[in-house]
Amino acid sequence: MSTNTATSVSTGCFVSKGKYKRANEINYLPDEDDKFIKHRLKHYAKQWDELSVQIDVLRSDLNAQIFDDLVAFILSCHKDRHDIHRLPITEIPTAVLVTGVNTPDHGVMFSNMNYIIKAKVTPFVARLLPKDCLRISSLINSIYNQLTNTLINPEDIDLDDSFIDESIDVDNTVSLKKSVRRKRTVSMSTLSKWYSEKCRTYVDDQSPRKKAKTFASPRKKTLDLKSVDETEKQDSKPHIVIMIEDIENMNASVLHDFISLCSSYLSTLPIVLVLGIATAITAIHQILSSSTSSLMCMEKFHAPPASQYLTHLLDKLIMTPSIPFKLGPKVLNFLLDNFLYHDFSIVNFIQGFKLCMLEHFLRNPLSELCCPVEDVDAIASKLTQAEIEHFRRHPSFMRYVEGTPGPVQAKTVSDCAAVKIRLAQEVKNLHSFHKVFFPTLSFLHCLGQNLPKFPLGKHLRELYSTCLSETIQESEGYKQAFFFLRLMCFDELCELLGSCLKTIESQTSEKTLLRLNEDVNKFRYRLKHLDDEIEESVPGEAEIKILPQRAKLHELKEKLQSMSSSRKRSPYERLREEILSYLDNHFKCSLVSPMSLSLHEVLYFNELAAVKEQIRPSPRYAIQTALTEPGKLLSCPCCQCGSDSILSSMPDLCIVYKLHLECGTLVNLYDWLQAFVMIISSNNGPENQKKSKSKGPTVEQRARFIRAVSELQFLGFIKGTQRKTDHVTRLTW
Amino acid sequence: METIESSQQQVEEYTLGRRVLCRQAQIKTLMSLFGQRYHMTPGSLFVYGHTGTGKSLVIQSLLLYLKLPHIVMNCVECSSPRFLFEHIFNNMPKGNGVSNTNSANTDDEYTDCEDMTSFIRQLVKAVTDNGLRNETLYIVLDKAERLRDTNVHLLPALLRLQELSELNVCTILISEIVWEKFRSGTGLCEPYCLHFPDYTRQELNEIMCLDAPASCDKELYALYVNIVLSVFHMVCRDLRELRHIAKLNYPYFIEPIQKGDADASQARKLWRNIEPHLKKALNSVYLREVSSLQWELMQQAEFDQSESDISKSAASRSHMELPYYSKFLLIAAYLASYNPMKYDRRFFAKNSGRISKRTKLIKKNVRTSNHLLGPKLFPIDRLMAIFYSIVEGNVMPSAQIFIQISSLVSLHLLCQVGGEDKIAAPKYKCMVTLDFIRSVARTVQFDIMKYLYDFL
């Protein structure tokens, strides 16, 4: 822009290195006059950190079994390869890992696996993604780079601990080496040469180095945990594990070549393949020919299904009193639907959960108090006058105040200290309610688990979501479940009560639950000693009258019905009735819908509208609303109108869009242009209109029209057609 | 006496120390072709035969046995001639006179080579450097059929390598296809062709007996191999596959003997014991989906259940879980692929009207099954229209739905077919089988047979 650049002889583009801007979360906060948002951000960060740690633990627990199996498999491979007496069977040991269709989750799983195999089995692990493997040469290159880096890396880390300056040098040399490598052709023979050389050194200094490592850095202990017997490792060379993440998306011919290469180099390279398959094992045969698949010796592993993972996640993280933040019924159902109906992806579910949590802390001032129960008092006492004022303006707090009785109401409006105490009390009430609520819920779930047609839902999550959205006693499923329970026979009921008790056995801190436990135990005792029950004297017997001589038919029917209902019940039936009515009462007390509790907004996030667009975007709907009602989007006063009318003040694109909605499949461009010109010239007054009509559209109008039409084409609403000249096809309906 | 001894020695020689069986004729030919170390050999050899007939094994073991200087290259790797050239230089064997001292620092010795001309020049130099002038250098190119796909001039030049470099070099091509398929360009010098015929049953038997575990009597194992071959020789002659099967089922064969239920001489009893296992294995020849351990577990489970569950196990192999809407999308795609477009209105519109008797009659006569013709293309609009008419409830056309279509494509359940317009109006094809779609439809309680034109 300055004169200096203008005088330059050659024109060119100069790169000026700008400052790298690190995104700062403070800048993204809505700049309302909410000064306390930073507090809440801190709360959020703390809670999310705890939660994410728990999620990681859960994930590794869930996959522990399959990883152990895999590691055992990899260790057991290539055992008999030194048996010279026989012809070698040249089969590549292959673990086929059926991962399920939720592709976004696989990345995490494979990186965990990579980590575990490196720690427990061998340092030589390469992980291939379909994008690396467009050609066989690039595939081998990628393997080579990953494998050669494995042995450089540990030293890097070691250096990192002591000399930071030197590590930079090492990095440089590594990158230099890489660039030299790249010029050369890397083939499998290069790899095998490298391997044999590395092997010699690796086996030599395997044991001392390892010991040194464990002493030097105790934080790496987890890596060495459960590692293989050192002696065993020294005997055999370390395996090379090659993981291919997504077989379906690999180029089939490249994969074919790679496998045949592997099998031909198997005598020098102890390769173990791990193939990830998203669909089913038959996919292998669709991709590979039998000549190739016979080169492998496959063993199948099934990753736990995503739905099981979800159940775990819900049990441990959502349906638990230990985490203060809770999802309301609308949001929870939305997230669950998204998971079950759309993608089966846990990663997306967790992201959605995180977004909800963020929204909650961002929008709701009351979320200041959304914290573990131990901290409630401390935080409540620290609330300032201004913050309480801020609370008072929030609708949910107002609702709460209105619900309270008169004198208390007056106090909450005026007295700050009283408000603090009341708030703390209410939140603590919520927490203690949760402590009873969840075990009771699982008790009820256990009760209804084996009933025909699952009136209470197959999963605990279904029961939970009905509980959230309505009072459980009034729901259809609950009534049906109790109807079935009333028909239950003796043995089943005994067994059922026993298994139900197990769900609440561990919870001994809550009084309500202890009482429930005791009472149910008493009932069980009585069931077992049913003979000792005192016979109930039935007074009804005397009352049975002889029917009048000439009774009408319906009278007779009534009579018989009343007789059958009042027939003598067995002691078991009476006891069953007693048990069930007891349980019903108990559920009535402790399974209240949390949404009906006062100030539940502190912990519950139920504003679906705030997160729906982000979690399940619908771009086409958004574009269409923007085009039909531009006034809302642009918030300009002149375009405010209903969705049908067309105003000349609207943007050209909107006018063109609205006009084309009136046409059929094919749109005549000339008619379209005429209609467009009509509309944009309509506000110019009658004289102008006449003028333009006689002359036809001006150049400017035509240009505007063409521009709008091409924008519409860019948005994907129309496209050109060969069928008729000067026509375009509509693509949407 | 002497003759016996010399023939014994010959056998020893022609089986390369009893390591390669049943290939004596071929080895004899090769040995006479190779001659002494310093003899000139034919410039090029072409060795062909089916997979698993011991081509690579014979060549490689022969070269090792006679300690001849050689370089082995798998042509699968050879995506460009450069790979081949550099591989040859970097694996150049050392002659007798040259010491082996500086082999360690290979990094500095790496040779670059770009084209044929410099290859021949450098080859002469390398051969002289390594002291191989007086010996035949063998260059073995395995899977030679791949060389046809690279540079057109590469194969003729390799065949004439002896002539071009004026060295004692022999190029050995190993391939599974016949030489006639290699003749494409000009300038091909006809190599000496050597055919490796398939093993006969006796030969297979003999070779497979080599696998006998140490604990097992040789004769007993021969009996076992014979049993296996009697079942499998009809369907499968691949040595590799047969060995795999033999290895898998051996524990069942040996089980009664180890338990003491049967004697090694009771062939009939052993046969009756192993037969059902082998019949089971016949169902999964070439599948290779399980290792021996899992195979055992599977067999056990199947024996525990009734025999009628075989179809069920086949279904469970291809079973997969899909999200709810993905299932409906897949069903919609299947319907769009196999139903004629003009009947969509009849299946999915509310008031479709009745079909007149005449059209029904005509249809009966004319119609060929769409299932025989295979899946047809359909545009995405049709897919979405069918999807919205079969799915229950109100589904918003969100981005998630469209993501599911592309993830179905990446799972190879749908297939995107290139039209002229891949973004605005993509076209797809459904790739799943009827059985699969029926099992999917059953999980969502959708009676797909009612909607398929072929089954009305």
Coordinates of N, CA, C and O in Angstrom, one line a residue, chain A residues 80 86-91 101 135-137 140 181 183-189 193 197 248-249 256-257 260-261 264-265 278-282 285 290 293-300 305 307 338 340-344 615-619 621 719 731, chain B residues 19 57 74 76-77 79 82-83 86-87 90-91 104 106-107 110 143 146 207 210-212 238 240-241 243-244 247 286-291 293-294 317-326 381 396-401 404 410-412 420-421 424-425:
Chain A
D80 N 7.1 -70.9 16.5 CA 7.8 -72.1 15.9 C 8.5 -71.8 14.7 O 8.8 -72.6 13.9
R86 N 10.9 -78.6 9.8 CA 9.8 -78.6 8.9 C 9.9 -77.5 7.9 O 10.6 -76.6 8.1
L87 N 9.1 -77.7 6.8 CA 9.0 -76.6 5.9 C 8.3 -75.5 6.6 O 7.3 -75.7 7.3
P88 N 8.8 -74.3 6.4 CA 8.0 -73.2 7.1 C 6.7 -73.0 6.4 O 6.6 -72.9 5.2
I89 N 5.7 -72.8 7.2 CA 4.4 -72.4 6.7 C 4.4 -70.9 6.6 O 4.4 -70.3 7.7
T90 N 4.4 -70.4 5.5 CA 4.5 -68.9 5.4 C 3.2 -68.2 5.5 O 2.6 -67.8 4.5
E91 N 2.7 -68.2 6.7 CA 1.5 -67.5 6.9 C 1.8 -66.3 7.8 O 2.5 -66.4 8.8
V101 N -19.3 -50.1 13.4 CA -19.4 -49.2 12.3 C -19.2 -47.7 12.7 O -19.2 -46.8 11.9
R135 N -0.3 -45.8 -2.7 CA 0.6 -46.6 -3.6 C 1.4 -47.5 -2.6 O 1.6 -47.1 -1.5
I136 N 1.9 -48.6 -3.2 CA 2.7 -49.5 -2.3 C 3.9 -48.9 -1.8 O 4.4 -49.1 -0.7
S137 N 4.5 -48.0 -2.7 CA 5.8 -47.4 -2.2 C 5.5 -46.4 -1.1 O 6.3 -46.4 -0.1
I140 N 5.0 -48.5 2.1 CA 6.3 -49.0 2.8 C 7.1 -47.8 3.4 O 7.6 -47.9 4.4
R181 N 16.5 -39.7 3.7 CA 15.8 -40.9 3.4 C 14.8 -40.8 2.3 O 14.7 -41.7 1.5
K183 N 14.7 -39.2 -0.3 CA 15.2 -39.2 -1.6 C 15.4 -40.6 -2.1 O 15.2 -40.9 -3.3
R184 N 15.7 -41.5 -1.2 CA 16.0 -42.9 -1.6 C 14.7 -43.7 -1.7 O 13.7 -43.3 -1.1
T185 N 14.8 -44.7 -2.4 CA 13.7 -45.6 -2.5 C 13.8 -46.5 -1.3 O 14.8 -47.2 -1.1
V186 N 12.7 -46.6 -0.6 CA 12.7 -47.5 0.6 C 11.9 -48.7 0.1 O 10.7 -48.6 -0.3
S187 N 12.5 -49.9 0.2 CA 11.7 -51.1 -0.1 C 11.8 -52.0 1.1 O 12.4 -51.7 2.1
M188 N 11.1 -53.1 0.9 CA 11.1 -54.1 2.0 C 12.5 -54.6 2.3 O 12.8 -54.9 3.5
S189 N 13.3 -54.7 1.3 CA 14.7 -55.2 1.6 C 15.4 -54.2 2.5 O 16.2 -54.6 3.4
K193 N 16.9 -55.1 6.1 CA 18.3 -54.8 6.5 C 18.4 -54.0 7.8 O 19.1 -54.4 8.7
E197 N 19.9 -55.3 11.5 CA 20.9 -54.5 12.2 C 20.4 -54.0 13.6 O 21.1 -54.2 14.6
E248 N -11.7 -51.4 4.9 CA -12.6 -51.2 3.9 C -12.2 -50.0 2.9 O -12.5 -50.0 1.8
N249 N -11.5 -49.0 3.5 CA -11.2 -47.9 2.7 C -9.8 -48.0 2.1 O -9.4 -47.0 1.5
H256 N -3.4 -56.0 -1.3 CA -3.0 -57.3 -1.9 C -1.5 -57.4 -2.1 O -0.8 -58.3 -1.6
D257 N -0.9 -56.4 -2.7 CA 0.5 -56.3 -2.9 C 1.3 -56.4 -1.6 O 2.2 -57.1 -1.4
S260 N 1.2 -59.8 0.0 CA 2.1 -60.8 -0.6 C 3.6 -60.5 -0.4 O 4.4 -61.4 -0.2
L261 N 3.9 -59.2 -0.3 CA 5.2 -58.8 0.1 C 5.6 -59.3 1.5 O 6.7 -59.8 1.7
S264 N 6.4 -62.8 1.6 CA 7.7 -63.2 1.1 C 8.9 -62.8 1.9 O 9.9 -63.3 1.8
Y265 N 8.6 -61.7 2.8 CA 9.7 -61.3 3.7 C 9.6 -61.9 5.1 O 10.3 -61.5 6.0
A278 N -14.5 -52.5 9.9 CA -15.7 -51.9 10.5 C -16.9 -52.7 10.5 O -17.8 -52.7 11.3
T279 N -17.1 -53.5 9.4 CA -18.4 -54.2 9.2 C -18.4 -55.6 9.8 O -18.7 -55.8 10.9
A280 N -18.0 -56.5 9.0 CA -18.0 -57.9 9.4 C -16.8 -58.6 8.7 O -16.2 -58.1 7.8
I281 N -16.5 -59.8 9.2 CA -15.3 -60.5 8.7 C -15.4 -60.9 7.3 O -14.4 -61.0 6.6
T282 N -16.6 -61.0 6.8 CA -16.8 -61.3 5.3 C -16.2 -60.2 4.4 O -15.9 -60.5 3.3
H285 N -13.0 -61.0 2.5 CA -13.1 -61.8 1.3 C -13.7 -61.0 0.1 O -13.4 -61.3 -1.0
S290 N -8.7 -65.0 -2.8 CA -8.4 -66.1 -1.9 C -6.9 -66.4 -1.9 O -6.4 -66.9 -0.9
S293 N -5.7 -64.0 0.8 CA -6.2 -64.3 2.2 C -5.6 -65.6 2.7 O -5.5 -65.8 3.9
S294 N -5.2 -66.5 1.8 CA -4.6 -67.7 2.2 C -3.1 -67.5 2.7 O -2.5 -68.4 3.3
L295 N -2.6 -66.3 2.5 CA -1.3 -66.0 3.0 C -1.3 -65.6 4.5 O -0.3 -65.5 5.1
M296 N -2.5 -65.4 5.0 CA -2.6 -65.0 6.3 C -3.2 -66.1 7.2 O -4.0 -66.9 6.7
C297 N -2.9 -66.0 8.5 CA -3.5 -66.9 9.4 C -4.2 -66.0 10.4 O -3.7 -65.3 11.2
M298 N -5.6 -65.9 10.2 CA -6.3 -64.9 10.9 C -6.9 -65.3 12.2 O -7.3 -66.5 12.4
E299 N -6.9 -64.4 13.1 CA -7.6 -64.7 14.4 C -8.5 -63.5 14.6 O -8.1 -62.3 14.5
K300 N -9.8 -63.8 15.0 CA -10.8 -62.8 15.1 C -10.9 -62.2 16.5 O -10.9 -63.0 17.4
P305 N -19.4 -53.9 21.6 CA -20.3 -53.0 20.8 C -20.5 -51.7 21.4 O -20.3 -51.5 22.7
S307 N -23.1 -49.9 21.9 CA -24.2 -49.7 22.8 C -23.8 -50.1 24.2 O -24.2 -49.5 25.2
N338 N -29.5 -39.2 19.1 CA -28.5 -39.0 18.1 C -27.5 -40.2 18.1 O -27.1 -40.6 17.0
L340 N -28.2 -43.5 19.0 CA -28.8 -44.7 18.6 C -29.3 -44.6 17.1 O -29.3 -45.6 16.4
Y341 N -29.8 -43.5 16.7 CA -30.4 -43.4 15.4 C -29.4 -43.0 14.3 O -29.6 -43.2 13.2
H342 N -28.4 -42.2 14.7 CA -27.5 -41.6 13.7 C -26.1 -42.2 13.6 O -25.7 -42.6 12.5
D343 N -25.4 -42.3 14.6 CA -24.0 -42.6 14.4 C -23.3 -43.7 15.2 O -22.3 -44.1 14.9
F344 N -23.9 -44.0 16.3 CA -23.3 -45.0 17.2 C -21.9 -44.5 17.7 O -21.1 -45.3 18.1
I615 N -25.4 -29.7 17.6 CA -25.1 -31.1 17.6 C -25.7 -31.8 16.4 O -25.1 -32.7 15.8
R616 N -26.8 -31.4 16.0 CA -27.4 -32.0 14.8 C -27.7 -30.8 13.8 O -28.8 -30.4 13.7
P617 N -26.7 -30.4 13.0 CA -26.9 -29.3 12.2 C -27.8 -29.7 11.0 O -27.7 -30.8 10.5
S618 N -28.5 -28.8 10.5 CA -29.3 -29.0 9.2 C -29.0 -27.8 8.3 O -29.8 -26.9 8.3
P619 N -28.0 -27.9 7.6 CA -27.5 -26.7 6.8 C -28.6 -26.3 5.7 O -28.8 -25.1 5.5
Y621 N -31.8 -26.6 5.8 CA -32.9 -25.9 6.4 C -32.5 -24.5 6.8 O -33.3 -23.6 6.6
K719 N -29.5 -26.5 -11.5 CA -28.3 -26.8 -12.3 C -28.7 -26.7 -13.8 O -29.9 -26.8 -14.1
L731 N -33.3 -28.5 -8.2 CA -32.8 -29.7 -7.6 C -33.5 -30.0 -6.2 O -33.2 -31.0 -5.6
Chain B
R19 N 15.7 -81.7 1.0 CA 14.8 -80.6 1.5 C 13.7 -80.3 0.5 O 12.7 -79.8 0.9
L57 N 10.7 -71.9 -4.3 CA 11.4 -72.7 -3.3 C 12.6 -73.4 -4.0 O 13.7 -73.4 -3.5
N74 N 11.4 -59.4 -5.4 CA 10.0 -59.6 -5.6 C 9.4 -58.4 -6.4 O 9.5 -57.3 -5.9
V76 N 6.6 -57.4 -7.0 CA 5.4 -56.6 -6.4 C 5.9 -55.3 -6.0 O 5.2 -54.3 -6.1
E77 N 7.1 -55.3 -5.4 CA 7.6 -54.0 -4.9 C 8.0 -53.0 -6.0 O 8.1 -51.9 -5.8
S79 N 7.5 -50.8 -8.2 CA 6.5 -49.9 -8.8 C 7.2 -49.1 -9.9 O 6.5 -48.6 -10.8
R82 N 13.3 -48.0 -11.2 CA 14.4 -47.5 -10.3 C 14.5 -48.4 -9.1 O 15.6 -48.7 -8.6
F83 N 13.3 -48.9 -8.5 CA 13.3 -49.8 -7.4 C 14.2 -51.0 -7.7 O 15.0 -51.4 -6.9
E86 N 18.0 -50.3 -8.1 CA 18.7 -50.0 -6.8 C 18.7 -51.2 -5.9 O 19.7 -51.4 -5.2
H87 N 17.6 -52.0 -6.0 CA 17.6 -53.2 -5.2 C 18.8 -54.1 -5.6 O 19.5 -54.7 -4.8
N90 N 22.1 -52.7 -4.3 CA 22.3 -52.7 -2.9 C 22.3 -54.1 -2.3 O 22.5 -54.2 -1.1
N91 N 21.9 -55.1 -3.1 CA 22.0 -56.5 -2.5 C 23.0 -57.3 -3.3 O 22.9 -58.5 -3.3
A104 N 29.1 -53.0 7.0 CA 28.2 -52.4 8.1 C 27.6 -51.1 7.7 O 26.4 -50.9 7.9
T106 N 26.1 -49.3 5.5 CA 25.4 -49.4 4.3 C 24.9 -48.0 3.8 O 24.7 -47.8 2.7
D107 N 24.8 -47.1 4.8 CA 24.3 -45.8 4.5 C 25.1 -45.1 3.4 O 24.6 -44.4 2.5
Y110 N 25.1 -46.7 -0.4 CA 23.8 -46.7 -1.2 C 24.0 -46.2 -2.6 O 24.6 -45.1 -2.8
K143 N 7.4 -63.3 -9.2 CA 6.2 -62.6 -9.7 C 6.4 -61.7 -10.8 O 6.1 -60.5 -10.9
R146 N 4.4 -58.9 -12.9 CA 4.2 -57.5 -12.6 C 5.1 -56.5 -13.5 O 4.8 -55.4 -13.6
I207 N 4.8 -84.8 0.3 CA 5.3 -83.5 0.9 C 4.6 -83.2 2.2 O 5.3 -82.7 3.1
L210 N 6.0 -84.3 5.5 CA 7.1 -83.6 6.1 C 6.6 -82.8 7.3 O 7.4 -82.4 8.2
D211 N 5.4 -82.5 7.3 CA 4.8 -81.7 8.5 C 4.6 -82.5 9.7 O 4.2 -81.9 10.7
A212 N 4.9 -83.8 9.6 CA 4.6 -84.6 10.8 C 5.2 -84.1 12.0 O 6.4 -83.8 12.0
D238 N -4.5 -76.7 -3.7 CA -3.4 -75.8 -3.2 C -2.7 -76.4 -2.0 O -3.3 -76.7 -1.0
R240 N -0.6 -75.2 0.0 CA -0.6 -74.3 1.2 C -1.9 -74.5 2.0 O -1.9 -74.7 3.2
E241 N -3.1 -74.5 1.3 CA -4.3 -74.6 1.9 C -4.5 -76.0 2.6 O -5.0 -76.2 3.7
R243 N -2.2 -77.9 3.6 CA -1.3 -78.1 4.8 C -2.0 -77.4 6.0 O -2.0 -77.8 7.2
H244 N -2.6 -76.2 5.7 CA -3.3 -75.5 6.7 C -4.4 -76.4 7.3 O -4.6 -76.5 8.5
K247 N -3.1 -79.2 9.4 CA -2.6 -78.7 10.7 C -3.8 -78.5 11.7 O -3.7 -78.8 12.9
Y286 N -10.6 -72.2 2.3 CA -10.1 -70.9 1.8 C -10.6 -69.7 2.6 O -10.3 -68.6 2.3
L287 N -11.4 -70.0 3.6 CA -11.9 -68.8 4.3 C -10.9 -68.2 5.2 O -10.7 -67.0 5.3
R288 N -10.2 -69.1 6.0 CA -9.1 -68.6 6.8 C -9.5 -67.6 7.8 O -8.8 -66.6 8.1
E289 N -10.7 -67.7 8.3 CA -11.1 -66.6 9.2 C -10.7 -66.9 10.7 O -10.8 -66.0 11.5
V290 N -10.3 -68.1 11.0 CA -10.0 -68.4 12.4 C -8.6 -69.0 12.5 O -8.2 -69.7 11.6
S291 N -8.0 -68.8 13.6 CA -6.8 -69.5 13.9 C -7.2 -70.9 14.5 O -8.3 -71.2 14.7
L293 N -6.8 -72.2 17.3 CA -7.4 -72.2 18.6 C -8.9 -71.8 18.5 O -9.8 -72.5 19.1
Q294 N -9.2 -70.8 17.8 CA -10.6 -70.4 17.7 C -11.4 -71.4 16.9 O -12.6 -71.6 17.1
R317 N -21.7 -64.5 10.8 CA -20.4 -64.1 10.3 C -20.5 -62.7 9.7 O -19.6 -61.9 9.7
S318 N -21.6 -62.5 9.0 CA -21.8 -61.2 8.3 C -22.6 -60.3 9.0 O -23.1 -59.3 8.5
H319 N -22.9 -60.6 10.3 CA -23.8 -59.7 11.1 C -23.1 -58.4 11.4 O -21.9 -58.4 11.7
M320 N -23.8 -57.3 11.4 CA -23.2 -56.1 11.9 C -24.3 -55.2 12.4 O -25.4 -55.3 12.1
E321 N -23.8 -54.3 13.3 CA -24.8 -53.4 14.0 C -24.7 -52.1 13.2 O -23.7 -51.6 13.0
L322 N -25.9 -51.5 13.0 CA -26.0 -50.2 12.3 C -26.9 -49.3 13.1 O -27.8 -49.8 13.8
P323 N -26.7 -48.0 13.1 CA -27.6 -47.1 13.7 C -29.0 -47.2 13.0 O -29.1 -47.7 11.9
Y324 N -30.0 -46.8 13.7 CA -31.4 -47.0 13.3 C -31.7 -46.4 11.9 O -32.2 -47.1 11.0
Y325 N -31.3 -45.2 11.7 CA -31.6 -44.6 10.4 C -30.7 -45.1 9.3 O -31.2 -45.2 8.2
S326 N -29.5 -45.6 9.7 CA -28.7 -46.2 8.6 C -29.4 -47.4 8.1 O -29.3 -47.7 6.9
D381 N -32.0 -38.2 -4.8 CA -33.3 -37.8 -4.5 C -34.3 -38.9 -4.3 O -35.1 -38.9 -3.4
M396 N -35.9 -35.0 10.6 CA -35.4 -33.8 10.0 C -34.3 -34.1 9.0 O -33.4 -34.9 9.3
P397 N -34.2 -33.5 7.9 CA -33.2 -33.7 6.9 C -31.9 -33.1 7.4 O -31.4 -32.1 6.8
S398 N -31.3 -33.5 8.5 CA -30.1 -32.9 9.0 C -28.9 -33.4 8.3 O -28.9 -34.3 7.5
A399 N -27.8 -32.7 8.6 CA -26.5 -33.2 8.0 C -26.2 -34.6 8.4 O -25.5 -35.3 7.7
Q400 N -26.6 -35.0 9.6 CA -26.3 -36.3 10.1 C -26.8 -37.4 9.2 O -26.2 -38.4 9.0
I401 N -28.0 -37.2 8.6 CA -28.5 -38.2 7.7 C -27.6 -38.4 6.5 O -27.3 -39.5 6.0
Q404 N -24.5 -40.2 7.1 CA -24.7 -41.6 7.2 C -24.7 -42.3 5.8 O -24.2 -43.4 5.7
S410 N -18.6 -45.7 2.6 CA -17.2 -46.1 3.1 C -17.2 -47.5 3.7 O -16.1 -48.1 3.7
L411 N -18.3 -48.0 4.1 CA -18.4 -49.4 4.6 C -18.6 -50.4 3.4 O -18.8 -51.6 3.7
H412 N -18.7 -49.9 2.2 CA -18.9 -50.7 1.1 C -20.3 -51.3 1.0 O -20.5 -52.4 0.5
E420 N -22.0 -37.5 -14.2 CA -21.3 -36.3 -14.6 C -21.2 -35.2 -13.5 O -20.5 -34.3 -13.5
D421 N -22.1 -35.5 -12.5 CA -22.2 -34.4 -11.5 C -22.2 -35.1 -10.1 O -23.2 -35.5 -9.6
A424 N -23.8 -32.2 -7.1 CA -25.2 -31.8 -7.1 C -26.1 -33.0 -7.2 O -27.2 -33.0 -6.5
A425 N -25.8 -34.0 -8.0 CA -26.8 -35.1 -8.1 C -26.0 -36.4 -8.1 O -25.8 -37.0 -9.1

